[in-house]
Short mmCIF file of C-alpha atoms in Angstrom, two decimals:
data_model
loop_
_atom_site.label_atom_id
_atom_site.label_comp_id
_atom_site.label_asym_id
_atom_site.label_seq_id
_atom_site.Cartn_x
_atom_site.Cartn_y
_atom_site.Cartn_z
CA MET Q 1 -95.36 -132.15 24.80
CA ALA Q 2 -96.82 -130.08 27.63
CA THR Q 3 -100.17 -128.31 27.46
CA GLY Q 4 -99.93 -124.55 27.42
CA CYS Q 5 -102.40 -121.89 28.54
CA LYS Q 6 -105.46 -121.96 26.29
CA TYR Q 7 -105.09 -118.19 25.74
CA GLY Q 8 -101.37 -118.40 24.92
CA SER Q 9 -99.80 -116.77 27.99
CA HIS Q 10 -97.12 -119.50 27.96
CA ARG Q 11 -95.70 -117.84 24.83
CA VAL Q 12 -95.30 -114.42 26.48
CA LEU Q 13 -91.71 -113.36 26.99
CA GLU Q 14 -92.15 -109.74 28.09
CA PRO Q 15 -93.71 -108.65 30.36
CA ARG Q 16 -94.58 -111.86 32.23
CA GLY Q 17 -98.13 -112.30 33.43
CA VAL Q 18 -99.94 -110.67 30.47
CA LEU Q 19 -101.70 -112.16 27.51
CA PRO Q 20 -100.13 -112.30 24.03
CA GLN Q 21 -101.97 -109.32 22.49
CA PRO Q 22 -100.66 -106.62 24.92
CA ALA Q 23 -97.29 -108.30 25.35
CA ALA Q 24 -94.21 -106.55 24.06
CA ARG Q 25 -92.60 -109.86 22.94
CA ILE Q 26 -93.88 -113.39 22.49
CA SER Q 27 -92.07 -116.60 21.56
CA ASN Q 28 -92.22 -117.53 17.85
CA ASP Q 29 -90.10 -120.65 18.34
CA MET Q 30 -91.76 -123.11 15.97
CA SER Q 31 -89.54 -126.05 16.97
CA THR Q 32 -91.70 -126.44 20.06
CA VAL Q 33 -95.43 -126.97 19.52
CA TYR Q 34 -97.61 -127.48 22.60
CA ASP Q 35 -100.33 -130.11 22.79
CA ASN Q 36 -103.02 -127.44 22.54
CA GLU Q 37 -101.55 -125.46 19.66
CA ILE Q 38 -101.93 -125.63 15.90
CA LEU Q 39 -98.89 -125.03 13.72
CA VAL Q 40 -99.67 -123.50 10.34
CA ASP Q 41 -97.48 -122.94 7.24
CA VAL Q 42 -98.46 -119.43 6.28
CA ILE Q 43 -99.19 -118.50 2.69
CA ALA Q 44 -100.15 -114.83 3.06
CA LEU Q 45 -100.79 -112.13 5.62
CA ASN Q 46 -103.56 -109.58 5.29
CA ILE Q 47 -102.25 -106.62 7.27
CA ASP Q 48 -104.87 -104.53 9.03
CA SER Q 49 -105.71 -101.58 6.81
CA ALA Q 50 -104.86 -98.90 9.40
CA SER Q 51 -101.57 -100.66 10.12
CA PHE Q 52 -100.54 -101.10 6.50
CA THR Q 53 -101.43 -97.51 5.66
CA GLN Q 54 -99.26 -96.26 8.50
CA ILE Q 55 -96.32 -98.47 7.50
CA GLU Q 56 -96.68 -97.57 3.85
CA GLU Q 57 -96.70 -93.80 4.57
CA GLU Q 58 -93.75 -94.10 6.96
CA ALA Q 59 -91.84 -95.99 4.25
CA GLY Q 60 -92.68 -93.44 1.60
CA HIS Q 61 -94.48 -96.14 -0.44
CA ASP Q 62 -91.11 -97.90 -0.99
CA LEU Q 63 -91.75 -101.66 -1.10
CA ALA Q 64 -88.23 -102.52 0.11
CA LYS Q 65 -88.71 -100.29 3.15
CA ILE Q 66 -92.18 -101.76 3.80
CA GLU Q 67 -90.65 -105.23 3.72
CA ALA Q 68 -87.86 -104.20 6.05
CA LYS Q 69 -90.36 -102.68 8.50
CA ILE Q 70 -92.55 -105.80 8.58
CA LEU Q 71 -89.52 -108.04 9.12
CA ALA Q 72 -88.27 -105.73 11.90
CA ILE Q 73 -91.58 -105.74 13.73
CA VAL Q 74 -91.96 -109.54 13.60
CA GLY Q 75 -88.28 -110.06 14.46
CA GLU Q 76 -88.56 -107.85 17.54
CA LYS Q 77 -91.99 -108.83 18.78
CA GLY Q 78 -92.46 -112.40 17.55
CA LYS Q 79 -95.78 -111.27 16.02
CA MET Q 80 -97.03 -108.76 13.45
CA GLN Q 81 -98.25 -105.92 15.67
CA ASN Q 82 -97.75 -102.36 14.41
CA PRO Q 83 -96.19 -100.40 17.28
CA VAL Q 84 -98.03 -97.26 16.20
CA THR Q 85 -101.60 -98.52 15.57
CA GLY Q 86 -101.34 -101.58 17.84
CA SER Q 87 -103.20 -103.65 15.22
CA GLY Q 88 -102.25 -106.71 13.23
CA GLY Q 89 -104.36 -108.47 10.60
CA MET Q 90 -104.87 -112.13 9.83
CA PHE Q 91 -103.31 -114.95 7.77
CA ILE Q 92 -104.15 -117.86 5.51
CA GLY Q 93 -102.15 -121.06 5.42
CA ARG Q 94 -102.01 -124.86 5.47
CA VAL Q 95 -102.17 -126.80 8.73
CA ALA Q 96 -98.80 -128.37 9.45
CA LYS Q 97 -99.49 -129.96 12.80
CA VAL Q 98 -102.40 -130.24 15.23
CA GLY Q 99 -101.53 -130.73 18.89
CA ALA Q 100 -102.73 -133.99 20.49
CA ALA Q 101 -105.14 -132.12 22.82
CA LEU Q 102 -106.94 -130.64 19.78
CA ALA Q 103 -107.29 -133.85 17.80
CA ASP Q 104 -111.12 -133.61 17.94
CA ARG Q 105 -111.13 -130.29 16.03
CA GLY Q 106 -111.62 -132.01 12.68
CA LEU Q 107 -108.43 -130.46 11.33
CA LYS Q 108 -105.63 -132.40 9.62
CA ALA Q 109 -102.32 -131.55 8.06
CA GLY Q 110 -102.78 -129.90 4.68
CA ASP Q 111 -106.13 -128.25 5.44
CA LYS Q 112 -106.28 -124.63 4.26
CA ILE Q 113 -107.50 -122.23 6.92
CA ALA Q 114 -107.83 -118.53 7.58
CA SER Q 115 -107.10 -117.20 11.05
CA LEU Q 116 -109.91 -115.26 12.64
CA VAL Q 117 -107.81 -113.81 15.44
CA SER Q 118 -105.46 -110.84 15.12
CA LEU Q 119 -101.86 -111.11 14.09
CA SER Q 120 -101.18 -108.79 17.03
CA LEU Q 121 -101.42 -111.88 19.31
CA THR Q 122 -100.35 -114.64 16.92
CA PRO Q 123 -96.82 -116.11 17.16
CA LEU Q 124 -95.33 -115.62 13.69
CA ARG Q 125 -92.00 -116.40 12.09
CA ILE Q 126 -91.26 -115.06 8.62
CA GLU Q 127 -88.52 -116.87 6.67
CA LYS Q 128 -88.97 -114.83 3.53
CA ILE Q 129 -91.33 -112.21 2.12
CA LEU Q 130 -92.18 -113.25 -1.43
CA LYS Q 131 -94.35 -110.36 -2.60
CA ILE Q 132 -96.14 -107.30 -1.26
CA HIS Q 133 -99.44 -106.29 -2.74
CA ALA Q 134 -99.63 -102.73 -1.45
CA ASP Q 135 -102.96 -102.00 -3.15
CA ILE Q 136 -104.73 -104.67 -1.09
CA ASP Q 137 -102.58 -104.71 2.14
CA ARG Q 138 -101.47 -108.30 1.44
CA VAL Q 139 -98.06 -109.85 1.97
CA GLU Q 140 -97.18 -113.27 0.54
CA ILE Q 141 -94.60 -115.04 2.76
CA GLN Q 142 -92.83 -118.24 3.60
CA GLY Q 143 -93.25 -118.72 7.31
CA GLN Q 144 -95.16 -120.26 10.14
CA ALA Q 145 -97.68 -119.24 12.76
CA ILE Q 146 -99.25 -120.71 15.90
CA LEU Q 147 -102.95 -120.75 16.75
CA PHE Q 148 -103.74 -121.19 20.44
CA GLU Q 149 -106.48 -123.42 21.81
CA SER Q 150 -108.80 -120.38 22.05
CA GLY Q 151 -107.81 -119.14 18.58
CA LEU Q 152 -110.55 -118.85 15.98
CA TYR Q 153 -110.15 -119.98 12.39
CA ALA Q 154 -112.23 -120.96 9.38
CA LYS Q 155 -111.62 -123.63 6.81
CA LEU Q 156 -111.44 -121.96 3.43
CA PRO Q 157 -114.64 -122.50 1.39
CA GLU Q 158 -114.55 -124.58 -1.77
CA ASP Q 159 -116.75 -122.25 -3.83
CA MET Q 160 -114.37 -119.29 -3.85
CA THR Q 161 -110.63 -118.71 -4.18
CA GLU Q 162 -108.49 -118.42 -1.10
CA SER Q 163 -107.63 -114.80 -1.96
CA LEU Q 164 -111.31 -113.84 -2.18
CA ALA Q 165 -112.11 -115.59 1.12
CA LEU Q 166 -109.15 -113.90 2.78
CA ALA Q 167 -110.27 -110.47 1.61
CA ALA Q 168 -113.73 -110.94 3.10
CA LEU Q 169 -112.73 -112.77 6.31
CA ASP Q 170 -110.19 -110.06 7.04
CA VAL Q 171 -113.04 -107.70 7.94
CA ALA Q 172 -115.70 -110.30 8.92
CA GLY Q 173 -116.43 -108.67 12.30
CA ALA Q 174 -117.85 -105.52 10.73
CA PRO Q 175 -120.80 -106.77 8.69
CA ALA Q 176 -121.65 -109.38 11.31
CA GLN Q 177 -121.80 -106.69 14.00
CA ALA Q 178 -123.96 -104.60 11.67
CA ALA Q 179 -126.32 -107.56 11.34
CA LYS Q 180 -126.74 -107.55 15.15
CA LEU Q 181 -126.99 -103.77 15.62
CA VAL Q 182 -129.19 -102.54 12.75
CA LYS Q 183 -132.96 -102.78 13.10
CA PRO Q 184 -135.82 -102.10 10.64
CA GLY Q 185 -136.62 -98.47 10.10
CA GLN Q 186 -133.33 -97.13 11.43
CA SER Q 187 -131.01 -94.61 9.77
CA VAL Q 188 -127.38 -95.71 9.36
CA LEU Q 189 -124.28 -93.69 8.49
CA ILE Q 190 -121.10 -95.51 7.34
CA LEU Q 191 -117.80 -93.65 7.31
CA GLY Q 192 -115.40 -95.19 4.84
CA ALA Q 193 -118.12 -96.97 2.94
CA GLY Q 194 -115.92 -97.42 -0.13
CA GLY Q 195 -113.53 -99.86 1.54
CA LYS Q 196 -113.86 -103.63 2.12
CA SER Q 197 -115.51 -103.44 5.55
CA GLY Q 198 -117.56 -100.38 4.55
CA MET Q 199 -119.16 -102.01 1.50
CA LEU Q 200 -120.01 -105.18 3.43
CA VAL Q 201 -121.51 -103.16 6.27
CA ALA Q 202 -123.54 -101.10 3.82
CA TYR Q 203 -124.90 -104.17 2.12
CA GLU Q 204 -125.85 -105.77 5.45
CA ALA Q 205 -127.38 -102.51 6.74
CA MET Q 206 -129.55 -102.17 3.60
CA LYS Q 207 -130.96 -105.63 4.26
CA ARG Q 208 -131.63 -104.88 7.92
CA VAL Q 209 -133.21 -101.39 7.77
CA GLY Q 210 -135.89 -102.58 5.31
CA PRO Q 211 -138.13 -100.28 3.23
CA THR Q 212 -138.58 -97.68 5.96
CA GLY Q 213 -134.93 -97.25 6.93
CA ARG Q 214 -132.10 -95.27 5.32
CA VAL Q 215 -128.41 -96.07 4.72
CA VAL Q 216 -126.00 -93.26 3.90
CA GLY Q 217 -122.44 -93.99 2.94
CA ASN Q 218 -119.48 -91.62 3.19
CA VAL Q 219 -116.42 -91.71 0.95
CA TYR Q 220 -113.46 -89.39 0.51
CA LEU Q 221 -113.06 -89.80 -3.24
CA ALA Q 222 -115.67 -89.14 -5.92
CA ASP Q 223 -114.62 -92.33 -7.75
CA ASP Q 224 -115.65 -94.38 -4.74
CA LYS Q 225 -119.07 -92.74 -4.84
CA LYS Q 226 -119.60 -94.00 -8.35
CA VAL Q 227 -118.65 -97.55 -7.28
CA LEU Q 228 -121.13 -97.53 -4.39
CA ASP Q 229 -123.86 -96.01 -6.54
CA ASP Q 230 -123.37 -98.79 -9.09
CA LEU Q 231 -123.51 -101.43 -6.32
CA GLY Q 232 -126.73 -100.03 -4.92
CA VAL Q 233 -125.71 -100.70 -1.29
CA CYS Q 234 -126.60 -97.18 -0.01
CA HIS Q 235 -129.58 -94.98 -0.46
CA GLU Q 236 -127.21 -91.99 -0.82
CA VAL Q 237 -123.41 -91.53 -0.88
CA VAL Q 238 -121.75 -88.36 0.46
CA VAL Q 239 -118.28 -87.31 -0.58
CA ALA Q 240 -116.74 -85.58 2.43
CA ASP Q 241 -113.56 -85.47 4.51
CA ALA Q 242 -114.19 -87.23 7.81
CA THR Q 243 -111.16 -85.53 9.42
CA ARG Q 244 -113.04 -82.21 9.24
CA PRO Q 245 -115.97 -82.85 11.60
CA VAL Q 246 -117.85 -79.51 11.31
CA ASP Q 247 -118.09 -79.57 7.52
CA PHE Q 248 -118.64 -83.32 7.59
CA LEU Q 249 -121.58 -82.98 9.97
CA ALA Q 250 -123.37 -80.53 7.72
CA ALA Q 251 -122.94 -82.78 4.68
CA VAL Q 252 -124.11 -86.05 6.20
CA LEU Q 253 -127.10 -84.49 8.01
CA GLN Q 254 -128.25 -82.96 4.76
CA ALA Q 255 -128.23 -86.48 3.27
CA ASN Q 256 -130.59 -87.63 6.05
CA GLY Q 257 -133.10 -84.78 5.80
CA GLY Q 258 -131.44 -82.87 8.59
CA ARG Q 259 -131.90 -85.70 11.11
CA GLU Q 260 -129.21 -87.34 13.19
CA TYR Q 261 -128.54 -91.04 12.71
CA ASP Q 262 -129.56 -94.00 14.87
CA ILE Q 263 -126.33 -95.88 14.15
CA VAL Q 264 -122.95 -94.66 12.88
CA VAL Q 265 -120.28 -97.18 11.78
CA ASN Q 266 -116.68 -96.00 11.35
CA CYS Q 267 -114.72 -98.06 8.79
CA VAL Q 268 -112.03 -95.58 7.82
CA ASN Q 269 -108.30 -96.32 7.96
CA VAL Q 270 -107.02 -92.85 8.91
CA GLN Q 271 -106.78 -91.06 12.26
CA ASN Q 272 -108.86 -88.17 13.66
CA THR Q 273 -112.34 -89.19 12.57
CA GLU Q 274 -113.75 -89.81 16.04
CA MET Q 275 -115.88 -86.65 16.19
CA SER Q 276 -117.21 -87.12 12.68
CA SER Q 277 -118.63 -90.38 13.99
CA ILE Q 278 -120.08 -88.97 17.21
CA LEU Q 279 -121.56 -85.67 16.09
CA PRO Q 280 -124.04 -87.10 13.52
CA CYS Q 281 -125.32 -89.72 15.98
CA ARG Q 282 -128.54 -88.98 17.89
CA GLN Q 283 -128.72 -88.96 21.68
CA GLU Q 284 -128.77 -92.56 22.96
CA GLY Q 285 -127.80 -93.80 19.48
CA THR Q 286 -124.90 -96.18 18.74
CA VAL Q 287 -121.45 -95.53 17.32
CA TYR Q 288 -119.54 -98.63 16.22
CA PHE Q 289 -115.78 -97.98 15.75
CA PHE Q 290 -114.60 -100.83 13.56
CA SER Q 291 -111.55 -98.77 12.51
CA MET Q 292 -108.34 -99.59 14.32
CA ALA Q 293 -107.17 -96.03 13.59
CA THR Q 294 -109.61 -94.87 16.32
CA HIS Q 295 -108.22 -93.19 19.43
CA PHE Q 296 -110.69 -94.28 22.04
CA GLY Q 297 -109.56 -91.59 24.52
CA LYS Q 298 -110.40 -88.96 21.95
CA ALA Q 299 -113.77 -90.58 21.33
CA ALA Q 300 -114.70 -90.75 25.02
CA LEU Q 301 -113.59 -87.28 25.91
CA GLY Q 302 -114.89 -85.82 22.66
CA ALA Q 303 -118.39 -87.23 23.27
CA GLU Q 304 -118.31 -85.77 26.74
CA GLY Q 305 -117.20 -82.40 25.37
CA VAL Q 306 -120.16 -82.06 23.00
CA GLY Q 307 -122.72 -83.51 25.39
CA LYS Q 308 -123.40 -86.68 23.44
CA ASP Q 309 -124.86 -89.60 25.36
CA VAL Q 310 -124.14 -92.32 22.79
CA THR Q 311 -123.23 -95.99 23.15
CA MET Q 312 -119.72 -96.44 21.70
CA ILE Q 313 -118.69 -99.93 20.72
CA VAL Q 314 -115.07 -101.00 20.25
CA GLY Q 315 -114.53 -102.77 16.96
CA ASN Q 316 -114.29 -106.34 18.12
CA GLY Q 317 -113.21 -108.38 15.11
CA TYR Q 318 -115.24 -111.34 16.34
CA THR Q 319 -118.94 -111.92 16.79
CA LYS Q 320 -120.88 -115.20 16.60
CA ASP Q 321 -121.08 -116.62 13.04
CA HIS Q 322 -119.14 -113.69 11.58
CA ALA Q 323 -117.31 -115.77 9.00
CA GLU Q 324 -120.48 -117.41 7.75
CA ILE Q 325 -122.39 -114.12 7.57
CA THR Q 326 -119.65 -112.40 5.63
CA LEU Q 327 -118.95 -115.15 3.09
CA TRP Q 328 -122.67 -115.49 2.49
CA GLU Q 329 -122.88 -111.82 1.54
CA LEU Q 330 -120.54 -112.49 -1.33
CA ARG Q 331 -122.54 -115.56 -2.34
CA GLU Q 332 -125.87 -113.76 -2.47
CA ASN Q 333 -124.64 -110.54 -4.12
CA PRO Q 334 -122.91 -111.27 -7.47
CA LYS Q 335 -122.06 -107.58 -8.04
CA LEU Q 336 -120.34 -107.28 -4.67
CA ARG Q 337 -118.47 -110.54 -5.22
CA LYS Q 338 -117.32 -109.43 -8.64
CA LEU Q 339 -116.03 -106.14 -7.22
CA PHE Q 340 -114.13 -107.97 -4.52
CA GLU Q 341 -112.60 -110.31 -7.09
CA GLU Q 342 -111.52 -107.40 -9.27
CA ARG Q 343 -110.20 -105.18 -6.47
CA TYR Q 344 -108.93 -107.45 -3.69
CA VAL Q 345 -107.85 -110.70 -5.28
#
């Protein structure tokens, strides 16, 4: 078979000349596998939290309508890319075929892997949806997917279940980025600290700030505050609505002795939280938008409008060693691992 573009442009149907992620349609023809592609029999999809939340709300929490919407998106686009949020998610599956040009990858048929690239650029064909786990944004399917030569993946670890690994790897970029960004003595604010990515970021931030730093988590529900307090991954947890930036600012500054934060990490899955991330950040501080519900135009213009000179980082789902860093967090923190097993498996 021929060798395709390492980035997958050979699969783009519309418009020609772009890469798979921004493409409107890509080919999910699994009868043709290029020499530098990996064909995977998919077990489950972990839909991006912002994407699943949007679909679920549009469907009125009706599982049949959620299923129909997912099938419609994949049928139209050849990939799972929410047309509203633009985001996708990831999958786990068993390797079905490794292209001849990738024979040195150490992969063989039957290996279980998790994709570490977004479903928004991954050719996907769904034969049947078996079950939807709405509480954890997971969809069990019969189907196949293609990983391109440039596509990242991780072999599933032997010391944890595939569901646990999937739950963690789904958000692996967030704690790994936190490991790079946070320095000793800094103050860190995490919006959406009660979710998967938020808890992992909080745990990593607590390690990085050391005894002289401070980590404040924000949650919307009081029940989530209790969970975080029990985990001990924040110095303080603030219950506040991040879609109301003025009230939010007052609450989170009070939790930091009236001082603005060095680093703010946004891990929420709802829209209109951009200014609640920017306002509490000090001048020349850093705001990391991991949330795919972020409107980056609002963030840029909003920061300008309030005179905030802050470095704003787009939530890249990949950073070096992100899978290893994230899985190790679960290994070294039994309480965090137990919570993930109870809530996300």
